[in-house]
PDB file of C-alpha atoms and ligand atoms in Angstrom:
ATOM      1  CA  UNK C   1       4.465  43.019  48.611  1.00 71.00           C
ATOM      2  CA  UNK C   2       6.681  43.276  50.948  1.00 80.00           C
ATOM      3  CA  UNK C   3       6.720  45.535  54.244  1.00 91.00           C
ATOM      4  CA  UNK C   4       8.686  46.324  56.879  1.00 95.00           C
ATOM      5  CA  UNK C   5       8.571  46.910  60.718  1.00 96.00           C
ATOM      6  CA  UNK C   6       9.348  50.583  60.503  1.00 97.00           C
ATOM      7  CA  UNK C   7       9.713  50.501  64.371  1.00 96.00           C
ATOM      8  CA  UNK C   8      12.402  48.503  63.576  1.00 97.00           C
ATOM      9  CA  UNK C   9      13.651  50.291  60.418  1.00 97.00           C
ATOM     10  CA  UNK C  10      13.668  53.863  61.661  1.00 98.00           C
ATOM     11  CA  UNK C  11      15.404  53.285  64.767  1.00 98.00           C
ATOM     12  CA  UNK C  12      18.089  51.369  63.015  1.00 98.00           C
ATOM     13  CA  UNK C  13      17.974  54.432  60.490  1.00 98.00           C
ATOM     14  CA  UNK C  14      17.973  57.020  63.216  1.00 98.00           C
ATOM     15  CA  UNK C  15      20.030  55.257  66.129  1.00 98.00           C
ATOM     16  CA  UNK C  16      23.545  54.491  63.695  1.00 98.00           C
ATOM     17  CA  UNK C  17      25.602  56.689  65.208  1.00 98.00           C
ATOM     18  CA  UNK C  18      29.176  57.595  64.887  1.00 98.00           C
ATOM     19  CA  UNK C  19      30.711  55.727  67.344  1.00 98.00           C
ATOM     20  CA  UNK C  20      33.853  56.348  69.641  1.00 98.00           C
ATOM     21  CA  UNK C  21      33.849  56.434  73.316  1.00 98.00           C
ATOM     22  CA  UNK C  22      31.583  53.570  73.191  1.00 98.00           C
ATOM     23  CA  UNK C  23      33.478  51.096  70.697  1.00 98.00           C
ATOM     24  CA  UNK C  24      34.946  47.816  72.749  1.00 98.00           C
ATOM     25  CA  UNK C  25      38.599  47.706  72.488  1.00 98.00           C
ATOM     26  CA  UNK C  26      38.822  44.261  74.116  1.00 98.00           C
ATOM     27  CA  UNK C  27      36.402  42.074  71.947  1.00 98.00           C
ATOM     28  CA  UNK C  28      37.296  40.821  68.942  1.00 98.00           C
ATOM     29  CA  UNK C  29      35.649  40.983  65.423  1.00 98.00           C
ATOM     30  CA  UNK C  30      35.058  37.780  63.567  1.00 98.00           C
ATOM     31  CA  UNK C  31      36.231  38.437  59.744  1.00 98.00           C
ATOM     32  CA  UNK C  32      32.777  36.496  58.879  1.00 98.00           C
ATOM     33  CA  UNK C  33      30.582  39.468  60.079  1.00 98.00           C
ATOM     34  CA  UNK C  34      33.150  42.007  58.563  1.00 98.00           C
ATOM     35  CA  UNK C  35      32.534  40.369  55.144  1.00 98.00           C
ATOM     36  CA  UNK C  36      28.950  39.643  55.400  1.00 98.00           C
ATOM     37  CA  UNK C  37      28.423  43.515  56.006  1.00 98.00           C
ATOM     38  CA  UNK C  38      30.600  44.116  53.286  1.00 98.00           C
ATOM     39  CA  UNK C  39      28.711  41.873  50.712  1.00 98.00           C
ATOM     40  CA  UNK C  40      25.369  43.426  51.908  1.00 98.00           C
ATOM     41  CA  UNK C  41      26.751  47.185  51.017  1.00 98.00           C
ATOM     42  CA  UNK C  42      27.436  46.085  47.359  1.00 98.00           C
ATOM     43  CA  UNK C  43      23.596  46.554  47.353  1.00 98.00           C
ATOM     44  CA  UNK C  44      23.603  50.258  47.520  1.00 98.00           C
ATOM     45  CA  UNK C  45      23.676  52.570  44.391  1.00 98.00           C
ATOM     46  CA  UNK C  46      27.119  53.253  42.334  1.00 97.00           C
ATOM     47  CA  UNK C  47      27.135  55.789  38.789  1.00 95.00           C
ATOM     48  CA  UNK C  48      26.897  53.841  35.664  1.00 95.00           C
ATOM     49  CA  UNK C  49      26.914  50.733  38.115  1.00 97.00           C
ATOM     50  CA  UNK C  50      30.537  50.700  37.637  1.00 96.00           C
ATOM     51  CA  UNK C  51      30.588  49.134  40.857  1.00 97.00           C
ATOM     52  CA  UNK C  52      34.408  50.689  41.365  1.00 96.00           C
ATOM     53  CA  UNK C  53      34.348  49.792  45.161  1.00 98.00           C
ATOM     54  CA  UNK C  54      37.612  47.718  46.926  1.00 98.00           C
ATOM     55  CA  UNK C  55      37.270  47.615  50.984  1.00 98.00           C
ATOM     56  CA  UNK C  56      40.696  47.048  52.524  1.00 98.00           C
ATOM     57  CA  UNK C  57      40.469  45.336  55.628  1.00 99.00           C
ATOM     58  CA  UNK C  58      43.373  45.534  58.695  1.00 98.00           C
ATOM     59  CA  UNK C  59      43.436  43.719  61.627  1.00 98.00           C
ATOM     60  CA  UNK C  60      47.138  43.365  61.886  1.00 98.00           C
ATOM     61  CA  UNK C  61      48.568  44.954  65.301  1.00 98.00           C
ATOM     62  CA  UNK C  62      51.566  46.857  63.334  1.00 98.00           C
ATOM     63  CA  UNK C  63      49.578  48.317  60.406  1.00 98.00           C
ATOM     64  CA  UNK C  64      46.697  49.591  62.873  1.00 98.00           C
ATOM     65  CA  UNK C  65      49.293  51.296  64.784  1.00 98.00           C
ATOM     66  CA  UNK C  66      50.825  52.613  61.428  1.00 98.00           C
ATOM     67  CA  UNK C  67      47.542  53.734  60.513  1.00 98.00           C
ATOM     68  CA  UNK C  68      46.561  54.981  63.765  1.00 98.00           C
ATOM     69  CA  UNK C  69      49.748  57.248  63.324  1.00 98.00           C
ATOM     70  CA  UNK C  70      49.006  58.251  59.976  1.00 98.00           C
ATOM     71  CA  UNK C  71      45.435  59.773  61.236  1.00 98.00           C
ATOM     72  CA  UNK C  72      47.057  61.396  64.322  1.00 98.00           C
ATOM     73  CA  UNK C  73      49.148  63.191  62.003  1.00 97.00           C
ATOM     74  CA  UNK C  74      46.548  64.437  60.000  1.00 97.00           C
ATOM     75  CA  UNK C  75      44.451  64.894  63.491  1.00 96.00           C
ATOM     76  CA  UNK C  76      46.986  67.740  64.097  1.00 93.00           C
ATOM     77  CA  UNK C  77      46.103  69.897  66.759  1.00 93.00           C
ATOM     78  CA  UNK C  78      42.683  70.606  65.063  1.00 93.00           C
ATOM     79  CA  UNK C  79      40.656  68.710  67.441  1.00 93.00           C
ATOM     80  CA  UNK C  80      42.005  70.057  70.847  1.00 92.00           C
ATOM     81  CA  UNK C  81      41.758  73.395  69.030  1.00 95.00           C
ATOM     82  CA  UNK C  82      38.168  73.064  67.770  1.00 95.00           C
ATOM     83  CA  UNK C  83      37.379  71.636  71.059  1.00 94.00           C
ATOM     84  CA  UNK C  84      38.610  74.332  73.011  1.00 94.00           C
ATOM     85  CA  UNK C  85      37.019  77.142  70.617  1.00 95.00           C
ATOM     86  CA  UNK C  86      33.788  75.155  70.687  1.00 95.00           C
ATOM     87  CA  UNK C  87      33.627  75.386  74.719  1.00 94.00           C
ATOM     88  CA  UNK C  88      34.171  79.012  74.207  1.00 94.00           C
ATOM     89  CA  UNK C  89      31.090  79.949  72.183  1.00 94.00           C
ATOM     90  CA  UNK C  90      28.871  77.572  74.589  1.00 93.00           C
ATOM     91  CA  UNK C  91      28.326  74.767  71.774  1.00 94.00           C
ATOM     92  CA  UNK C  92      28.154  72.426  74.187  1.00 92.00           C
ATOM     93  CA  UNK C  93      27.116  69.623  71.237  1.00 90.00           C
ATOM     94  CA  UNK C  94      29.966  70.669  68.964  1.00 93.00           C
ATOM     95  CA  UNK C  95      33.000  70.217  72.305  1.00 95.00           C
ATOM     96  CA  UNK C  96      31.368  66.916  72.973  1.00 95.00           C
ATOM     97  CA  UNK C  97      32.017  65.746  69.259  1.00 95.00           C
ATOM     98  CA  UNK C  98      35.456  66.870  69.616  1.00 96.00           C
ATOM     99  CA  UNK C  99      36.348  65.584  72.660  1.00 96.00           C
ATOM    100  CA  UNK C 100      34.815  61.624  71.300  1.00 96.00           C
ATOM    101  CA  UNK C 101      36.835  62.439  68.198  1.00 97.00           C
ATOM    102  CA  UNK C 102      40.120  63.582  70.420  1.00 96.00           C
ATOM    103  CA  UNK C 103      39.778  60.135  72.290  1.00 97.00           C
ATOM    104  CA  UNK C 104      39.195  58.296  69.271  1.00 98.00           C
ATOM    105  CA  UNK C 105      42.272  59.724  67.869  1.00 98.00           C
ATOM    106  CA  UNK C 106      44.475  58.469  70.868  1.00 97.00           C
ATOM    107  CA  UNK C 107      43.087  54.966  70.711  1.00 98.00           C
ATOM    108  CA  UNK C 108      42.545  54.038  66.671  1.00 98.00           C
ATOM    109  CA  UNK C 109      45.245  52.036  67.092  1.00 98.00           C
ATOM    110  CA  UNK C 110      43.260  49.972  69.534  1.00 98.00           C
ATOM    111  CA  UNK C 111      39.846  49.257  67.495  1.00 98.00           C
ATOM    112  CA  UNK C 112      40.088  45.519  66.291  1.00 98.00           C
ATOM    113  CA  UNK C 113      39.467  46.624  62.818  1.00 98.00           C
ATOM    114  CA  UNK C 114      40.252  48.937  60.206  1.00 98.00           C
ATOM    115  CA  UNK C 115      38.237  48.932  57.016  1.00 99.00           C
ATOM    116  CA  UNK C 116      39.363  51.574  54.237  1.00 98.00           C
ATOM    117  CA  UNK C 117      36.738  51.923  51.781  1.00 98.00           C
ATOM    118  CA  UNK C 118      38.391  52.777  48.492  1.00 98.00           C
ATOM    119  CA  UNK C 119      37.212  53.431  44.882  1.00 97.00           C
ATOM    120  CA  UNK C 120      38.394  53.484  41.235  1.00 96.00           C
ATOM    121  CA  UNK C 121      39.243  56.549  40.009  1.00 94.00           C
ATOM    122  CA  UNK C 122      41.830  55.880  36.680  1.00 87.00           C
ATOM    123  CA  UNK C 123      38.936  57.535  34.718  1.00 88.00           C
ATOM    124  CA  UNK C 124      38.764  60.799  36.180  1.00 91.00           C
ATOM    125  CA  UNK C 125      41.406  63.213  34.765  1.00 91.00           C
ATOM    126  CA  UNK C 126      42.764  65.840  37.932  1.00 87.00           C
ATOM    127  CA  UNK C 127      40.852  68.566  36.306  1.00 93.00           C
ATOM    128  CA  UNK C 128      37.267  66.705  35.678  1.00 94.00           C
ATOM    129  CA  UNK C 129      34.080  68.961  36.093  1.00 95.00           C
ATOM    130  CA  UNK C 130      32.826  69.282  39.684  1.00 94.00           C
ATOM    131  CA  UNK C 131      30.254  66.415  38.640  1.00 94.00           C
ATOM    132  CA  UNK C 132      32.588  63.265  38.141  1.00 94.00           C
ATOM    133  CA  UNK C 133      33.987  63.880  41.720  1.00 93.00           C
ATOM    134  CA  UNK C 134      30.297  64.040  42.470  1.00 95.00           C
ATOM    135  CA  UNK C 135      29.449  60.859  40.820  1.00 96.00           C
ATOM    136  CA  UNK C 136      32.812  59.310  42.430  1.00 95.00           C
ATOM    137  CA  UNK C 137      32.099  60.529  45.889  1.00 96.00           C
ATOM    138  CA  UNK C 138      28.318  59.376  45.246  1.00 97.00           C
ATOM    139  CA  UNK C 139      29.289  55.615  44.116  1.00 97.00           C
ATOM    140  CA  UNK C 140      31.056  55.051  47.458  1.00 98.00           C
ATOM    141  CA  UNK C 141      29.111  56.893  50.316  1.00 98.00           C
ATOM    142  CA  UNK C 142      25.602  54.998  49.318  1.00 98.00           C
ATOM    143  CA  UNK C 143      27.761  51.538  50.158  1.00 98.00           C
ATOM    144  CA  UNK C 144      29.676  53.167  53.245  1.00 98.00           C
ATOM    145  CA  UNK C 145      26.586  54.179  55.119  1.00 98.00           C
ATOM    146  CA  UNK C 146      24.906  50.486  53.941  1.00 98.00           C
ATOM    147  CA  UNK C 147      28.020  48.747  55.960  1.00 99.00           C
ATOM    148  CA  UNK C 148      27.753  50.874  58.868  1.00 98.00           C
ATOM    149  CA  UNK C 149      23.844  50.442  59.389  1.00 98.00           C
ATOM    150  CA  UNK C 150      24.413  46.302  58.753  1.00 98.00           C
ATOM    151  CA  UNK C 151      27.168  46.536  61.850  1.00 98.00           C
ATOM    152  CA  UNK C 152      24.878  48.583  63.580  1.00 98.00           C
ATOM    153  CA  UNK C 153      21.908  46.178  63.041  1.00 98.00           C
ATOM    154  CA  UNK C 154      24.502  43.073  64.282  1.00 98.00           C
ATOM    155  CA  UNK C 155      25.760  45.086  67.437  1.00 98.00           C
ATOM    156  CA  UNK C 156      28.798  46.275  65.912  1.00 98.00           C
ATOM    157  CA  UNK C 157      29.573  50.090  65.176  1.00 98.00           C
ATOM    158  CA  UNK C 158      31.848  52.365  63.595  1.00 98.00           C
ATOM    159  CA  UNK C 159      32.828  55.937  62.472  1.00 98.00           C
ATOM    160  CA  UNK C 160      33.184  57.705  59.126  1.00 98.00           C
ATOM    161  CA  UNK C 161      36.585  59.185  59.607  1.00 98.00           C
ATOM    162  CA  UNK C 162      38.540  61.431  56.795  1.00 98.00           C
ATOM    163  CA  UNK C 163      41.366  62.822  58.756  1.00 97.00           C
ATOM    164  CA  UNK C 164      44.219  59.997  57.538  1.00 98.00           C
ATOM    165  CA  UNK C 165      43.788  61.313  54.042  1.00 98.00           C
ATOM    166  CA  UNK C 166      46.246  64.270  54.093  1.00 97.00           C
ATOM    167  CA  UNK C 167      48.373  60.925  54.522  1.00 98.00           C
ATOM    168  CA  UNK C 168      46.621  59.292  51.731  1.00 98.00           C
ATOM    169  CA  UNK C 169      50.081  58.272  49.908  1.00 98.00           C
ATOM    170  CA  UNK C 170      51.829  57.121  52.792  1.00 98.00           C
ATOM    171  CA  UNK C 171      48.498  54.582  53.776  1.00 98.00           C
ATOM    172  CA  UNK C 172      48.308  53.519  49.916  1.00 98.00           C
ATOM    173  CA  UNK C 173      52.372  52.296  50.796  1.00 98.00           C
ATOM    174  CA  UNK C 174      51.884  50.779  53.520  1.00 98.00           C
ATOM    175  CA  UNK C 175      48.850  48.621  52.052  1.00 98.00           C
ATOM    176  CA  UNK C 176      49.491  48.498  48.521  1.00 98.00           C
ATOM    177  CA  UNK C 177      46.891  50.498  47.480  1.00 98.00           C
ATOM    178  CA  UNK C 178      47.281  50.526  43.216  1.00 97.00           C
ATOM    179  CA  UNK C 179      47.672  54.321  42.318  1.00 95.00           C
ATOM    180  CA  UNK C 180      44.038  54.657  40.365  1.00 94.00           C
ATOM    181  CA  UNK C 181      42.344  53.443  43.579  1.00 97.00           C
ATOM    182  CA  UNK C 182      41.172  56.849  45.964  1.00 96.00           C
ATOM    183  CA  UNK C 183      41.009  56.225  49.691  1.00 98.00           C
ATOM    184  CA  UNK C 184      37.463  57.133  50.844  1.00 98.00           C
ATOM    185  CA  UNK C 185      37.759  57.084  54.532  1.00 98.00           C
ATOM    186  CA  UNK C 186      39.272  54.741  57.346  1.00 98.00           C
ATOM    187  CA  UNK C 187      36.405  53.148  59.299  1.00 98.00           C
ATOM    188  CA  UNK C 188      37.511  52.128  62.801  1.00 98.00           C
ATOM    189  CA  UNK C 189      35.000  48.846  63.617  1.00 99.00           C
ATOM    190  CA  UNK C 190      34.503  47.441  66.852  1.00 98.00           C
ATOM    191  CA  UNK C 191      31.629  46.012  68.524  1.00 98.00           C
ATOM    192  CA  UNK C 192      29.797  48.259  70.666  1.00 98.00           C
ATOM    193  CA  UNK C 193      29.547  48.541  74.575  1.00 98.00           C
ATOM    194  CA  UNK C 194      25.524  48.353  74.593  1.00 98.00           C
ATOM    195  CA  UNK C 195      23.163  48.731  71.533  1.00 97.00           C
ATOM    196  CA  UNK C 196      21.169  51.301  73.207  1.00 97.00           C
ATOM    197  CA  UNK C 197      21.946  54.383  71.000  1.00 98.00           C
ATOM    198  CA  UNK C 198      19.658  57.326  70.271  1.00 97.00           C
ATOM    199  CA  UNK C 199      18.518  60.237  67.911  1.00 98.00           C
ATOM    200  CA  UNK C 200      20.615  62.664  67.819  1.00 95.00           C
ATOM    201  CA  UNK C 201      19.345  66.269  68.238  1.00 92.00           C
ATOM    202  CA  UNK C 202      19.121  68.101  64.538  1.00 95.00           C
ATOM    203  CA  UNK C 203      17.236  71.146  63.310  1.00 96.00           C
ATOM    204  CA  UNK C 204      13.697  71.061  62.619  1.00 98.00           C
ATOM    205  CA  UNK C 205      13.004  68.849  59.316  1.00 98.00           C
ATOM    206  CA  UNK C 206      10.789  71.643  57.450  1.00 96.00           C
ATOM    207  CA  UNK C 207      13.834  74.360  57.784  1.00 95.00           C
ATOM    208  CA  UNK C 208      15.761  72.356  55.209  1.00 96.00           C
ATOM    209  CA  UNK C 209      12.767  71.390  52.645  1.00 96.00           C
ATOM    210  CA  UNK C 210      11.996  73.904  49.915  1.00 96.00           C
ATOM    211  CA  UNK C 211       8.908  72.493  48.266  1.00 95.00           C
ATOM    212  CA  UNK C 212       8.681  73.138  44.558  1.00 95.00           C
ATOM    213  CA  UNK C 213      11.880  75.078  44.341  1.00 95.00           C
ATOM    214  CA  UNK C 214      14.169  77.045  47.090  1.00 93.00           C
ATOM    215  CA  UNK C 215      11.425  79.947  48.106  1.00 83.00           C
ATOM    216  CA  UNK C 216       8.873  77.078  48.688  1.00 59.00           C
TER     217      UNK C 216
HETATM  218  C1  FMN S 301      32.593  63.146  55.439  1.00 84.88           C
HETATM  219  C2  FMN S 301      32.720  62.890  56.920  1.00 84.88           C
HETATM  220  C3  FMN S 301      33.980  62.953  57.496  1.00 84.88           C
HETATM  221  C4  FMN S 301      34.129  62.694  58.874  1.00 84.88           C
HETATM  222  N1  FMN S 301      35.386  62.690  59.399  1.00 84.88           N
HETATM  223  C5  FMN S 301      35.548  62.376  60.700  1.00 84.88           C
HETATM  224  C6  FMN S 301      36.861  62.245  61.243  1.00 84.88           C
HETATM  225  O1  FMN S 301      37.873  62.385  60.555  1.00 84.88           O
HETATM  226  N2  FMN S 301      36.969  61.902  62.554  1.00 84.88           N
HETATM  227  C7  FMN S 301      35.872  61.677  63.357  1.00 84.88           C
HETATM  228  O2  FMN S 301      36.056  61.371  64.541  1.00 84.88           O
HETATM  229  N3  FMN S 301      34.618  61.797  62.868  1.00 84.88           N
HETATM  230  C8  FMN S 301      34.422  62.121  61.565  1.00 84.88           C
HETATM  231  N4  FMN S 301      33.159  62.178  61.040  1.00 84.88           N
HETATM  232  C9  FMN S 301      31.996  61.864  61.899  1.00 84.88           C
HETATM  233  C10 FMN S 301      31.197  63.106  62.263  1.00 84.88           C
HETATM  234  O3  FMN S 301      31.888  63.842  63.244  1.00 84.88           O
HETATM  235  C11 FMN S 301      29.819  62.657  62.813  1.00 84.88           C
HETATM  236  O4  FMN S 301      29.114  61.997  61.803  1.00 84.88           O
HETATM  237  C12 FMN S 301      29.006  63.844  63.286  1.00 84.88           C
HETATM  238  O5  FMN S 301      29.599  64.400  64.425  1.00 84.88           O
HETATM  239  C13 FMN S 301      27.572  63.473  63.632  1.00 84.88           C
HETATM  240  O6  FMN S 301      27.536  62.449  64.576  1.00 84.88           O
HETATM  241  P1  FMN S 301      26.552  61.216  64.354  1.00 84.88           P
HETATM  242  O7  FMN S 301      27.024  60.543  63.099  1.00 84.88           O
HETATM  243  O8  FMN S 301      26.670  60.369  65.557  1.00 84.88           O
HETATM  244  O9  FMN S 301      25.177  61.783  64.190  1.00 84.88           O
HETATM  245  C14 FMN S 301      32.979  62.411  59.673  1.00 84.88           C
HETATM  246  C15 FMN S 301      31.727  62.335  59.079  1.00 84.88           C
HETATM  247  C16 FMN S 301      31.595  62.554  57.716  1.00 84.88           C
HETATM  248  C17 FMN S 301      30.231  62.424  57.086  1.00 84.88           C
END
């Protein structure tokens, strides 16, 4: 049988963080470690193993910047907004996030890579039950995590970021994305200045685990 060091297991489970301040702009990313990453994330779950996944990987200067565009202009003015209301209420956690995500924003251009995880959707009609988007969402996020935690584990990092996709259209253009492929999520890679990351804070585990049904 086989076991693992859970010293090293759970802090590789509870250290991958999103990462922004902290990702090097200067080194570069071999496309060897990108793929290996890649090809160990095919090993997480997918509905009716249909397997549906494409990554699209950019590491050309012009389509970063394109890209990095595209998610400013999704970015809005949300973040400095959500920042700002965030300082006002004292959620001193919650400012922090958006201030990382604010500089993130300003620099995505910047990150060596770009790695759009996308997924086939040509089977799901606009108007399927809540479940299929469920089951498409769920086929995609198993393998997302899977990459970031083998970067992690190889002194990369990276961050789960959504904002590009009110652009969705314009990024399938510039990339030539086929029209039944959905865009997951663009996830800005770089290797990481230091490896020393920690828990973050969250709620006590026992609030969120109703035993036996939701009153347990
Ligand atoms: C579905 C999803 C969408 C996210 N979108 C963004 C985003 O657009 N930009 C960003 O900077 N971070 C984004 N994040 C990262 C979260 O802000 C981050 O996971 C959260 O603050 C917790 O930080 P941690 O992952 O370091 O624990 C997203 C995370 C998830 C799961």
């Amino acid at each position: 049988m086989t076991t693992f060091d859970l010293s090293i297991t759970d802090e590789l489970l509870s250290t991958t963080r999103a990462v922004r301040k902290r990702l090097d702009l200067e080194r570069p990313v071999e496309p060897s470690v990108i793929r290996e990453c890649l090809d160990l994330s095919q090993q997480a779950p997918t509905g009716s193993n249909r397997q549906g996944w494409r990554w699209v990987v950019v590491t050309d200067v012009g389509k970063r910047k394109a890209l990095a565009d595209l998610y400013r202009k999704g970015v809005g003015d949300y973040l400095v907004q959500a920042k700002q209301a965030a300082e006002k209420q004292g959620a001193v956690q919650d400012a922090r996030v958006f201030d990382s995500a604010q500089y993130l924003a300003e620099r995505m251009q910047d990150v060596p890579v770009h790695v759009i995880p996308c997924i086939e959707a040509g089977h799901i009609a606009a108007d399927a039950p809540r479940r299929a988007w469920i089951g498409l969402g769920g086929s995609i996020f198993p393998a997302i995590w899977s990459f970031q935690l083998a970067l992690r584990a190889r002194g990369l990092g990276s961050c789960l970021t959504t904002l590009h996709l009110a652009y969705e259209d314009d990024a399938a253009e510039l990339l030539g994305i086929p029209e039944n492929m959905v865009q997951m999520a663009l996830l800005p890679v770089g290797y990481t200045k230091g490896t020393d990351f920690k828990p973050a804070k969250r709620g006590p585990v026992d609030d969120i685990i109703h035993w036996e049904g939701w009153q347990g």
